[in-house]
Coordinates of C-alpha atoms in Angstrom, one line a residue:
Chain A
X17 CA -84.6 -6.5 27.8
X18 CA -83.6 -7.3 24.3
X19 CA -84.6 -10.3 22.2
X20 CA -81.6 -12.4 23.3
X21 CA -83.2 -12.4 26.7
X22 CA -86.3 -13.9 25.4
X23 CA -84.7 -16.9 23.7
X24 CA -84.5 -19.1 26.7
X25 CA -85.4 -22.8 26.3
X26 CA -89.0 -22.4 25.4
X27 CA -89.5 -19.6 27.9
X28 CA -90.5 -16.1 27.1
X29 CA -88.3 -14.4 29.8
X30 CA -89.4 -10.9 28.7
X31 CA -93.1 -11.9 29.4
X32 CA -92.1 -13.5 32.7
X33 CA -90.3 -10.4 33.8
X34 CA -93.4 -8.4 33.2
X35 CA -95.2 -10.5 35.8
X36 CA -92.8 -9.2 38.5
X37 CA -93.7 -5.5 39.1
X38 CA -90.6 -4.9 41.2
X39 CA -88.1 -5.7 38.4
X40 CA -89.0 -2.7 36.2
X41 CA -87.4 -0.1 38.6
X42 CA -84.2 1.8 38.5
X43 CA -81.7 1.5 41.4
X44 CA -79.1 4.2 41.6
X45 CA -79.8 5.3 38.1
X46 CA -79.4 1.8 36.6
X47 CA -82.0 -0.9 35.8
X48 CA -82.3 -3.2 38.8
X49 CA -80.4 -6.5 38.4
X50 CA -81.6 -8.8 41.1
X51 CA -79.2 -11.6 41.8
X52 CA -80.0 -12.3 45.5
X53 CA -82.6 -14.9 44.8
X54 CA -81.2 -17.5 47.2
X55 CA -82.0 -15.0 50.0
X56 CA -85.5 -14.4 48.7
X57 CA -87.0 -14.3 45.3
X58 CA -89.2 -11.6 43.9
X59 CA -93.0 -12.1 43.7
X60 CA -95.2 -12.4 40.6
X61 CA -98.4 -10.4 40.3
X62 CA -100.6 -13.3 41.1
X63 CA -99.0 -13.8 44.5
X64 CA -99.3 -10.1 45.3
X65 CA -102.9 -10.1 44.1
X66 CA -103.8 -13.0 46.3
X67 CA -102.6 -11.1 49.3
X68 CA -104.6 -7.9 48.5
X69 CA -107.7 -10.0 47.4
X70 CA -107.7 -11.7 50.8
X71 CA -107.4 -8.6 52.9
X72 CA -109.8 -6.6 50.8
X73 CA -112.3 -9.4 50.1
X74 CA -112.5 -12.1 52.7
X75 CA -110.2 -11.6 55.7
X76 CA -111.6 -13.7 58.6
X77 CA -110.3 -16.1 61.1
X78 CA -110.4 -19.7 59.9
X79 CA -111.7 -23.1 61.0
X80 CA -114.2 -22.2 63.8
X81 CA -116.3 -19.5 62.1
X82 CA -119.6 -20.3 60.5
X83 CA -120.0 -17.1 58.6
X84 CA -119.4 -16.7 54.9
X85 CA -116.0 -14.9 55.1
X86 CA -114.6 -17.5 57.5
X87 CA -115.8 -20.3 55.2
X88 CA -114.1 -18.7 52.2
X89 CA -110.8 -18.0 54.1
X90 CA -110.8 -21.6 55.5
X91 CA -111.3 -23.0 52.1
X92 CA -108.5 -21.0 50.6
X93 CA -106.2 -21.9 53.5
X94 CA -106.9 -25.6 53.2
X95 CA -106.6 -25.5 49.4
X96 CA -103.0 -24.5 49.9
X97 CA -102.5 -27.5 52.1
X98 CA -103.6 -29.8 49.3
X99 CA -101.5 -27.8 46.8
X100 CA -98.4 -28.2 49.1
X101 CA -99.2 -32.0 49.4
X102 CA -99.0 -32.3 45.6
X103 CA -96.0 -29.9 45.4
X104 CA -94.0 -32.2 47.7
X105 CA -95.6 -35.5 46.6
X106 CA -96.9 -36.3 50.1
X107 CA -99.3 -39.2 50.6
X108 CA -101.9 -37.2 52.6
X109 CA -102.7 -33.6 53.3
X110 CA -102.5 -34.2 57.1
X111 CA -98.8 -34.6 56.7
X112 CA -98.5 -30.9 55.7
X113 CA -97.9 -28.5 58.5
X114 CA -97.8 -24.7 57.9
X115 CA -94.9 -23.0 59.6
X116 CA -93.1 -19.6 59.2
X117 CA -90.4 -21.1 57.2
X118 CA -87.6 -23.6 57.2
X119 CA -86.1 -22.3 60.4
X120 CA -89.3 -22.9 62.3
X121 CA -89.7 -26.3 60.7
X122 CA -86.3 -27.4 61.8
X123 CA -86.8 -26.0 65.3
X124 CA -90.2 -27.8 65.5
X125 CA -88.7 -31.2 64.5
X126 CA -85.6 -30.7 66.7
X127 CA -87.7 -29.8 69.7
X128 CA -90.7 -32.1 69.3
X129 CA -89.0 -35.1 67.7
X130 CA -85.6 -34.6 69.2
X131 CA -86.8 -34.5 72.8
X132 CA -88.6 -37.8 72.2
X133 CA -86.0 -39.5 70.1
X134 CA -82.7 -38.4 71.5
X135 CA -80.9 -39.5 74.7
X136 CA -77.5 -39.2 76.1
X137 CA -74.7 -40.6 73.9
X138 CA -76.9 -40.4 70.7
X139 CA -75.6 -38.7 67.6
X140 CA -77.1 -36.3 65.1
X141 CA -75.5 -36.2 61.7
X142 CA -75.5 -32.9 59.8
X143 CA -73.3 -31.8 56.9
X144 CA -70.5 -29.2 56.5
X145 CA -72.7 -27.4 54.0
X146 CA -75.5 -26.5 56.4
X147 CA -77.0 -23.1 57.1
X148 CA -76.9 -22.0 60.7
X149 CA -80.6 -22.7 60.9
X150 CA -79.9 -26.4 60.4
X151 CA -77.0 -26.4 62.9
X152 CA -78.1 -24.4 65.9
X153 CA -81.5 -26.0 66.7
X154 CA -79.7 -29.4 66.7
X155 CA -76.9 -28.1 69.0
X156 CA -79.5 -26.8 71.4
X157 CA -81.4 -30.1 71.7
X158 CA -78.1 -32.0 71.7
X159 CA -76.8 -30.0 74.6
X160 CA -80.1 -30.5 76.5
X161 CA -80.1 -34.3 76.2
X162 CA -76.4 -35.0 76.0
X163 CA -76.3 -36.0 72.4
X164 CA -73.5 -35.0 70.0
X165 CA -73.3 -33.6 66.5
X166 CA -71.3 -35.3 63.7
X167 CA -70.5 -33.6 60.4
X168 CA -70.3 -35.0 56.9
X169 CA -67.2 -33.4 55.4
X170 CA -67.1 -31.2 52.4
X171 CA -64.6 -31.7 49.5
X172 CA -62.7 -28.9 47.7
X173 CA -65.3 -28.4 45.0
X174 CA -68.0 -28.0 47.6
X175 CA -69.6 -31.5 47.4
X176 CA -70.3 -33.7 50.4
X177 CA -67.9 -36.6 50.8
X178 CA -70.4 -39.4 51.1
X179 CA -67.6 -42.0 51.4
X180 CA -67.4 -40.8 55.1
X181 CA -71.0 -41.9 55.7
X182 CA -70.1 -45.5 56.4
X183 CA -67.9 -44.5 59.4
X184 CA -70.1 -41.6 60.5
X185 CA -73.4 -43.6 60.6
X186 CA -73.9 -46.1 63.4
X187 CA -76.7 -47.3 65.6
X188 CA -76.0 -44.2 67.7
X189 CA -77.1 -42.0 64.9
X190 CA -80.7 -41.1 65.5
X191 CA -81.2 -38.2 63.2
X192 CA -79.6 -37.1 59.9
X193 CA -80.4 -33.6 58.7
X194 CA -78.9 -32.1 55.5
X195 CA -79.9 -29.6 52.9
X196 CA -81.2 -30.6 49.5
X197 CA -79.1 -27.8 48.0
X198 CA -76.5 -25.5 49.6
X199 CA -77.4 -21.8 50.0
X200 CA -73.7 -20.7 49.9
X201 CA -72.4 -22.9 47.1
X202 CA -75.5 -24.2 45.3
X203 CA -74.3 -27.9 45.6
X204 CA -77.2 -30.3 45.1
X205 CA -76.6 -33.1 47.5
X206 CA -77.2 -36.7 46.8
X207 CA -79.9 -37.0 49.4
X208 CA -81.2 -40.3 48.0
X209 CA -77.9 -42.0 49.1
X210 CA -77.9 -40.2 52.4
X211 CA -81.5 -41.2 53.1
X212 CA -81.0 -44.8 52.2
X213 CA -77.8 -45.1 54.3
X214 CA -79.3 -43.4 57.3
X215 CA -82.4 -45.6 57.2
X216 CA -80.1 -48.7 57.2
X217 CA -78.9 -47.8 60.7
X218 CA -82.4 -46.8 61.8
X219 CA -81.9 -43.0 61.8
X220 CA -84.6 -40.6 60.7
X221 CA -83.8 -38.1 58.0
X222 CA -84.8 -34.4 57.7
X223 CA -84.2 -32.5 54.5
X224 CA -83.9 -28.7 54.4
X225 CA -85.4 -27.9 51.0
X226 CA -85.1 -24.1 51.2
X227 CA -82.8 -23.9 48.2
X228 CA -84.3 -26.7 46.3
X229 CA -88.0 -25.9 46.2
X230 CA -87.9 -23.4 43.3
X231 CA -85.6 -25.5 41.2
X232 CA -85.8 -29.2 41.8
X233 CA -88.8 -31.6 41.6
X234 CA -89.5 -33.0 45.0
X235 CA -91.2 -36.3 45.7
X236 CA -91.1 -37.0 49.4
X237 CA -92.6 -40.5 49.0
X238 CA -90.0 -41.5 46.4
X239 CA -87.2 -40.0 48.5
X240 CA -88.7 -41.7 51.6
X241 CA -87.3 -38.9 53.8
X242 CA -89.0 -38.6 57.2
X243 CA -89.2 -34.8 57.1
X244 CA -88.9 -32.2 54.4
X245 CA -89.3 -28.4 54.7
X246 CA -89.5 -25.4 52.4
X247 CA -89.8 -21.6 52.7
X248 CA -92.4 -19.8 50.6
X249 CA -90.4 -16.7 50.1
X250 CA -87.5 -18.5 48.4
X251 CA -89.9 -19.9 45.7
X252 CA -91.8 -16.8 44.5
X253 CA -94.2 -16.9 47.5
X254 CA -94.7 -14.5 50.4
X255 CA -92.4 -14.2 53.4
X256 CA -93.3 -15.7 56.8
X257 CA -94.8 -18.9 55.5
X258 CA -93.3 -22.3 54.9
X259 CA -94.2 -26.0 54.9
X260 CA -93.1 -28.9 57.0
X261 CA -93.8 -32.3 55.6
X262 CA -93.5 -35.2 58.1
X263 CA -94.5 -38.8 57.8
X264 CA -97.8 -39.4 59.6
X265 CA -96.3 -42.0 61.9
X266 CA -93.8 -39.5 63.2
X267 CA -96.1 -36.5 63.4
X268 CA -98.6 -38.6 65.4
X269 CA -96.2 -39.6 68.0
X270 CA -94.5 -36.2 68.3
X271 CA -95.7 -34.0 71.2
X272 CA -97.0 -30.5 70.2
X273 CA -94.4 -27.8 69.8
X274 CA -96.5 -24.9 71.0
X275 CA -99.7 -24.7 73.0
X276 CA -102.7 -22.5 72.3
X277 CA -105.8 -22.4 70.3
X278 CA -106.5 -24.6 67.4
X279 CA -104.1 -27.4 68.5
X280 CA -106.4 -28.7 71.2
X281 CA -109.4 -31.2 71.3
X282 CA -110.6 -30.4 74.8
X283 CA -109.2 -28.1 77.5
X284 CA -110.0 -28.4 81.2
X285 CA -107.9 -27.0 84.0
X286 CA -106.9 -30.6 84.9
X287 CA -106.0 -31.9 81.4
X288 CA -105.9 -31.0 77.8
X289 CA -106.2 -33.4 74.9
X290 CA -104.6 -32.5 71.6
X291 CA -106.1 -32.1 68.2
X292 CA -105.2 -34.5 65.3
X293 CA -102.4 -33.7 62.9
X294 CA -101.8 -31.3 61.2
X295 CA -103.7 -29.0 63.6
X296 CA -101.8 -30.3 66.7
X297 CA -98.8 -28.3 65.3
X298 CA -100.6 -25.2 64.3
X299 CA -101.3 -23.4 67.5
X300 CA -102.9 -19.9 67.3
X301 CA -104.2 -18.0 64.4
X302 CA -102.0 -19.0 61.4
X303 CA -100.6 -16.8 58.7
X304 CA -103.8 -17.1 56.7
X305 CA -103.0 -14.5 54.0
X306 CA -99.6 -15.7 53.2
X307 CA -100.7 -19.4 53.2
X308 CA -103.4 -18.5 50.7
X309 CA -100.9 -16.5 48.6
X310 CA -98.4 -19.4 48.7
X311 CA -100.8 -21.4 46.6
X312 CA -100.3 -18.8 43.8
X313 CA -96.5 -19.4 44.1
X314 CA -97.2 -23.2 43.6
X315 CA -99.4 -22.3 40.6
X316 CA -96.8 -19.9 39.1
X317 CA -94.0 -22.6 39.3
X318 CA -96.2 -25.3 37.9
X319 CA -97.4 -23.0 35.0
X320 CA -93.8 -22.3 34.0
X321 CA -92.7 -25.8 35.0
X322 CA -89.7 -26.6 37.2
X323 CA -88.1 -28.3 34.2
X324 CA -88.1 -25.1 32.2
X325 CA -87.0 -23.0 35.1
X326 CA -84.1 -25.4 35.8
X327 CA -83.0 -25.4 32.2
X328 CA -83.1 -21.6 32.0
X329 CA -81.2 -21.2 35.3
X330 CA -78.7 -23.8 34.3
X331 CA -77.8 -21.8 31.2
X332 CA -77.5 -18.7 33.3
X333 CA -75.3 -20.4 35.8
X334 CA -73.1 -21.9 33.2
X335 CA -72.7 -18.5 31.4
X336 CA -72.0 -16.7 34.7
X337 CA -69.3 -19.3 35.7
X338 CA -67.6 -19.0 32.3
X339 CA -67.7 -15.2 32.3
X340 CA -66.4 -15.0 35.8
X341 CA -63.6 -17.5 35.1
X342 CA -62.5 -15.4 32.2
X343 CA -61.8 -12.5 34.5
X344 CA -58.3 -12.6 35.9
X345 CA -58.1 -12.7 39.7
X346 CA -61.7 -14.0 40.1
X347 CA -62.0 -17.3 41.8
X348 CA -65.2 -19.4 41.9
X349 CA -66.1 -20.9 45.3
X350 CA -68.2 -24.0 44.9
X351 CA -67.9 -25.9 41.6
X352 CA -69.9 -29.1 42.3
X353 CA -71.1 -31.1 39.3
X354 CA -74.7 -30.7 40.3
X355 CA -75.8 -27.3 41.3
X356 CA -78.8 -25.0 41.7
X357 CA -78.3 -21.5 40.2
X358 CA -76.0 -20.1 42.9
X359 CA -72.5 -18.9 42.1
X360 CA -70.2 -17.8 44.9
X361 CA -66.9 -16.1 44.0
X362 CA -64.0 -14.0 45.3
X363 CA -62.2 -11.1 43.6
X364 CA -58.5 -11.2 44.6
X365 CA -57.5 -8.4 46.9
X366 CA -61.0 -7.0 47.1
X367 CA -63.2 -7.7 50.1
X368 CA -66.7 -9.1 49.3
X369 CA -68.4 -6.2 51.0
X370 CA -66.6 -3.7 48.7
X371 CA -67.6 -5.8 45.6
X372 CA -71.2 -5.8 46.9
X373 CA -71.1 -2.1 47.6
X374 CA -69.8 -1.1 44.2
X375 CA -72.2 -3.5 42.3
X376 CA -75.1 -2.0 44.3
X377 CA -74.0 1.4 43.1
X378 CA -74.7 0.0 39.5
X379 CA -78.1 -1.3 40.5
X380 CA -76.9 -4.9 40.9
X381 CA -78.0 -6.8 44.1
X382 CA -75.8 -9.6 45.2
X383 CA -75.2 -11.0 48.7
X384 CA -71.9 -10.7 50.4
X385 CA -70.6 -12.3 53.6
X386 CA -70.7 -15.7 55.2
X387 CA -74.3 -16.5 54.1
X388 CA -75.1 -17.9 57.6
X389 CA -72.7 -20.7 56.9
X390 CA -69.7 -19.8 59.0
X391 CA -68.4 -23.3 59.5
X392 CA -68.3 -23.8 55.7
X393 CA -66.5 -20.5 55.2
X394 CA -64.0 -21.6 57.8
X395 CA -63.5 -24.9 56.0
X396 CA -62.5 -22.9 52.9
X397 CA -60.3 -20.5 55.0
X398 CA -62.3 -17.5 53.9
X399 CA -64.4 -14.9 55.7
X400 CA -67.1 -14.9 53.1
X401 CA -67.9 -14.7 49.4
X402 CA -69.8 -12.6 46.9
X403 CA -72.8 -14.7 45.9
X404 CA -74.9 -14.3 42.7
X405 CA -78.0 -16.4 42.6
X406 CA -80.4 -16.6 39.7
X407 CA -84.1 -17.0 39.2
X408 CA -86.3 -17.7 36.2
X409 CA -86.6 -13.9 35.4
X410 CA -82.9 -13.3 35.1
X411 CA -81.1 -12.9 31.8
X412 CA -77.6 -13.1 30.3
X413 CA -77.6 -9.4 29.8
X414 CA -77.9 -9.0 33.5
X415 CA -74.9 -11.2 34.0
X416 CA -73.0 -9.1 31.4
X417 CA -73.8 -6.0 33.6
X418 CA -72.4 -7.8 36.7
X419 CA -69.3 -8.8 34.8
X420 CA -68.8 -5.3 33.6
X421 CA -69.2 -4.0 37.1
X422 CA -66.6 -6.5 38.5
X423 CA -64.2 -5.5 35.7
X424 CA -64.5 -1.9 36.8
X425 CA -63.9 -2.8 40.4
X426 CA -60.8 -4.9 39.4
X427 CA -59.5 -2.1 37.3
X428 CA -59.9 0.4 40.1
X429 CA -58.8 -1.6 43.2
X430 CA -56.4 -4.2 42.1
Chain B
X17 CA -57.6 24.0 59.9
X18 CA -60.5 23.7 62.3
X19 CA -62.6 20.5 62.3
X20 CA -65.5 22.6 60.7
X21 CA -63.2 23.8 57.9
X22 CA -62.0 20.3 57.1
X23 CA -65.6 19.1 57.0
X24 CA -66.5 21.9 54.5
X25 CA -63.6 20.8 52.4
X26 CA -64.9 17.3 52.3
X27 CA -68.4 18.5 51.5
X28 CA -67.0 20.4 48.5
X29 CA -65.1 17.4 47.2
X30 CA -68.2 15.2 47.4
X31 CA -70.4 17.8 45.8
X32 CA -68.2 17.5 42.7
X33 CA -69.4 13.9 42.4
X34 CA -72.9 15.2 42.0
X35 CA -74.5 12.4 44.1
X36 CA -73.3 9.7 41.7
X37 CA -73.3 6.7 43.9
X38 CA -70.6 4.7 42.1
X39 CA -68.2 7.7 41.9
X40 CA -68.8 8.5 45.6
X41 CA -68.0 4.9 46.7
X42 CA -64.9 4.8 44.4
X43 CA -63.8 8.2 45.8
X44 CA -64.2 6.9 49.3
X45 CA -62.1 3.9 48.4
X46 CA -59.5 6.0 46.9
X47 CA -59.2 8.1 50.0
X48 CA -58.9 4.9 52.0
X49 CA -56.0 3.7 49.8
X50 CA -54.1 6.9 50.7
X51 CA -54.3 6.2 54.4
X52 CA -50.9 5.4 55.8
X53 CA -50.5 1.7 56.7
X54 CA -51.0 0.6 60.3
X55 CA -48.1 -1.3 61.7
X56 CA -48.8 -4.9 62.8
X57 CA -48.3 -4.0 66.5
X58 CA -51.5 -1.9 66.3
X59 CA -53.6 -4.6 64.7
X60 CA -54.7 -6.0 68.1
X61 CA -58.0 -7.1 69.4
X62 CA -58.0 -4.2 71.8
X63 CA -57.8 -1.8 68.9
X64 CA -60.7 -3.4 67.0
X65 CA -63.7 -1.1 66.9
X66 CA -66.8 -2.9 68.2
X67 CA -70.0 -2.5 66.2
X68 CA -68.5 -2.5 62.7
X69 CA -69.3 -5.4 60.4
X70 CA -65.9 -4.9 58.8
X71 CA -62.8 -5.1 60.8
X72 CA -61.5 -1.7 61.8
X73 CA -58.4 -1.2 63.9
X74 CA -57.9 2.2 65.5
X75 CA -54.7 3.4 67.3
X76 CA -54.5 6.7 69.2
X77 CA -51.4 8.7 70.1
X78 CA -51.0 12.1 71.8
X79 CA -48.3 14.5 70.7
X80 CA -47.9 17.8 72.6
X81 CA -51.5 17.6 73.7
X82 CA -52.8 16.9 70.2
X83 CA -54.5 13.7 69.2
X84 CA -53.4 11.6 66.3
X85 CA -55.4 8.6 65.1
X86 CA -54.2 5.9 62.7
X87 CA -56.4 3.2 61.4
X88 CA -56.9 0.3 59.0
X89 CA -59.7 -1.9 57.8
X90 CA -60.1 -5.1 55.9
X91 CA -62.6 -3.4 53.5
X92 CA -61.8 -0.5 51.2
X93 CA -65.0 1.4 51.8
X94 CA -64.6 1.3 55.6
X95 CA -61.0 2.4 55.3
X96 CA -62.2 5.4 53.3
X97 CA -64.8 6.2 55.9
X98 CA -62.3 6.1 58.8
X99 CA -59.9 8.2 56.7
X100 CA -62.4 11.0 56.6
X101 CA -62.6 11.1 60.4
X102 CA -58.8 11.0 60.7
X103 CA -58.6 13.9 58.4
X104 CA -61.0 15.9 60.4
X105 CA -59.8 15.0 63.9
X106 CA -56.0 14.6 63.6
X107 CA -53.8 17.3 65.2
X108 CA -56.7 18.6 67.3
X109 CA -57.0 18.9 71.1
X110 CA -59.1 16.2 72.8
X111 CA -61.8 18.8 73.7
X112 CA -62.0 19.9 70.1
X113 CA -62.7 16.4 69.0
X114 CA -65.3 15.9 71.8
X115 CA -67.0 19.1 70.8
X116 CA -67.0 18.5 67.0
X117 CA -70.4 18.4 65.4
X118 CA -70.0 16.1 62.4
X119 CA -72.4 17.9 60.0
X120 CA -70.6 16.6 56.9
X121 CA -72.1 13.1 57.3
X122 CA -75.6 14.4 56.5
X123 CA -74.4 17.0 54.0
X124 CA -72.6 14.5 51.7
X125 CA -75.6 12.1 52.1
X126 CA -73.5 9.3 53.3
X127 CA -76.4 7.0 54.2
X128 CA -77.5 7.1 50.6
X129 CA -74.3 5.7 49.2
X130 CA -73.0 3.4 51.9
X131 CA -76.2 2.0 53.4
X132 CA -77.5 1.6 56.9
X133 CA -75.2 -1.1 58.1
X134 CA -72.1 0.9 57.3
X135 CA -73.6 4.0 58.6
X136 CA -74.1 2.2 61.9
X137 CA -70.5 1.1 61.8
X138 CA -69.4 4.6 61.0
X139 CA -71.3 5.8 64.1
X140 CA -69.4 3.2 66.1
X141 CA -66.1 4.6 64.8
X142 CA -67.0 8.1 65.8
X143 CA -68.1 6.9 69.2
X144 CA -64.8 5.1 69.7
X145 CA -62.7 8.1 68.6
X146 CA -64.6 10.4 71.0
X147 CA -64.2 8.0 73.8
X148 CA -60.4 7.9 73.1
X149 CA -60.4 11.7 73.2
X150 CA -62.3 11.6 76.5
X151 CA -59.8 9.3 78.1
X152 CA -56.9 11.5 76.9
X153 CA -58.7 14.6 78.2
X154 CA -59.2 13.2 81.6
X155 CA -55.7 11.8 81.7
X156 CA -54.4 15.3 80.9
X157 CA -56.5 16.7 83.7
X158 CA -55.0 14.2 86.2
X159 CA -51.5 15.2 85.2
X160 CA -52.3 18.9 85.5

């Protein structure tokens, strides 16, 4: 990359790019431009190294071993728990549960909390911006107990219409579950207001932080949410690992989600007593390697600082939106005032799949389709969008390459 | 022209593009644009090819024992893909379509420039066309 790329707000983007080995490759004869970060981010060397160090140096099953390797693995695993506690601003490390990702976290809460909390006639409030993973688990439990799903509507620019909260929330509302930021449109939701209003009617609140974790400072105590979850792979960490935060009072009264090893205190054929939190929810051998490497993702983010990441990405987002708008026949989808670095758009007369295919031919990775938010796409009367999402290692030059690619497509197909 | 001859013609055309991915995709789209439009009466759910991520409608007619397909899609690349099959199959007897070995797919390296998902969709199109030919063949047998 050229010098312009390196003149971010205090960040040396050229140096940061060098930390991501995957970025230096050519795709279809062009330098890789990776704009699919909302799906998964790339991984810095320190995360990759943590994985290989673990497997080549101290792979062992954790918690019950007394040998040296088991000690070392357990220490690394539990250190990540403390790091996650600090990353999310949780009061105690016992409030941190390791899961596979946000999808599992939501399923865990819907199942374990939902079965305890919900009864016939109760309501679960979600939003029109939700990913299928924050819709379907709630539909499943709602159907089982006879509860119903209510939806916070979405305005034209892709913001939630919070004026509807007063009519949507009632004593029947037992659970409110919304994302911190939308994966399709990037909208940052005013979760503070949602949490406060939900608590006023006695509902619990779960926040899906999948799209927020790499961009926005999170303080679960300040937010006062009941549950918050993140996925490691969307914040420079490995796949298959995520974190569920829950307030101790809720986690303690929730029944276990899965049975097995680790989650028990004592097992007899007559009765089993369960372990304390967090282990009650961590049945079986966990994803030790990825949990340990997740700590390096926390370290990477804290070294660069979320504030710097956010400022750099905001510049990219603003630049991309302006450049896209200048192209005739390109329409932005999702223009909320507060956004993470996600820009969805449509090219008139060209299907998103075709845009994606042609951009890929030029080495540019974007996502196309409904982004697992079919109800939202239906709301806008579209089948899907092209989505470019930016991370700390992206540059303006890369956006220029995408704009040039789209210009060619327009010239060819329109 | 036999189905093999048409396939060799397609292979020659794509070989001019020298494996350039962007050119290949654009050429495919261009071929799709030339495909005659499908009338609204044929854009039915029955005519939708199952197994494609894009929407593909396929209509089949028989003229003097020869099969003629017409098709449309909501995406340009897919329209290009189906246009290749129409070019190879149209005007042939059902048994010729059933017996055709589609060697051009591998020869032009289609999976390299359209990806696995679309290659799967493409297989679904071929499957559907062969099934249509099978039905026409057995119908003809009944009439005879």
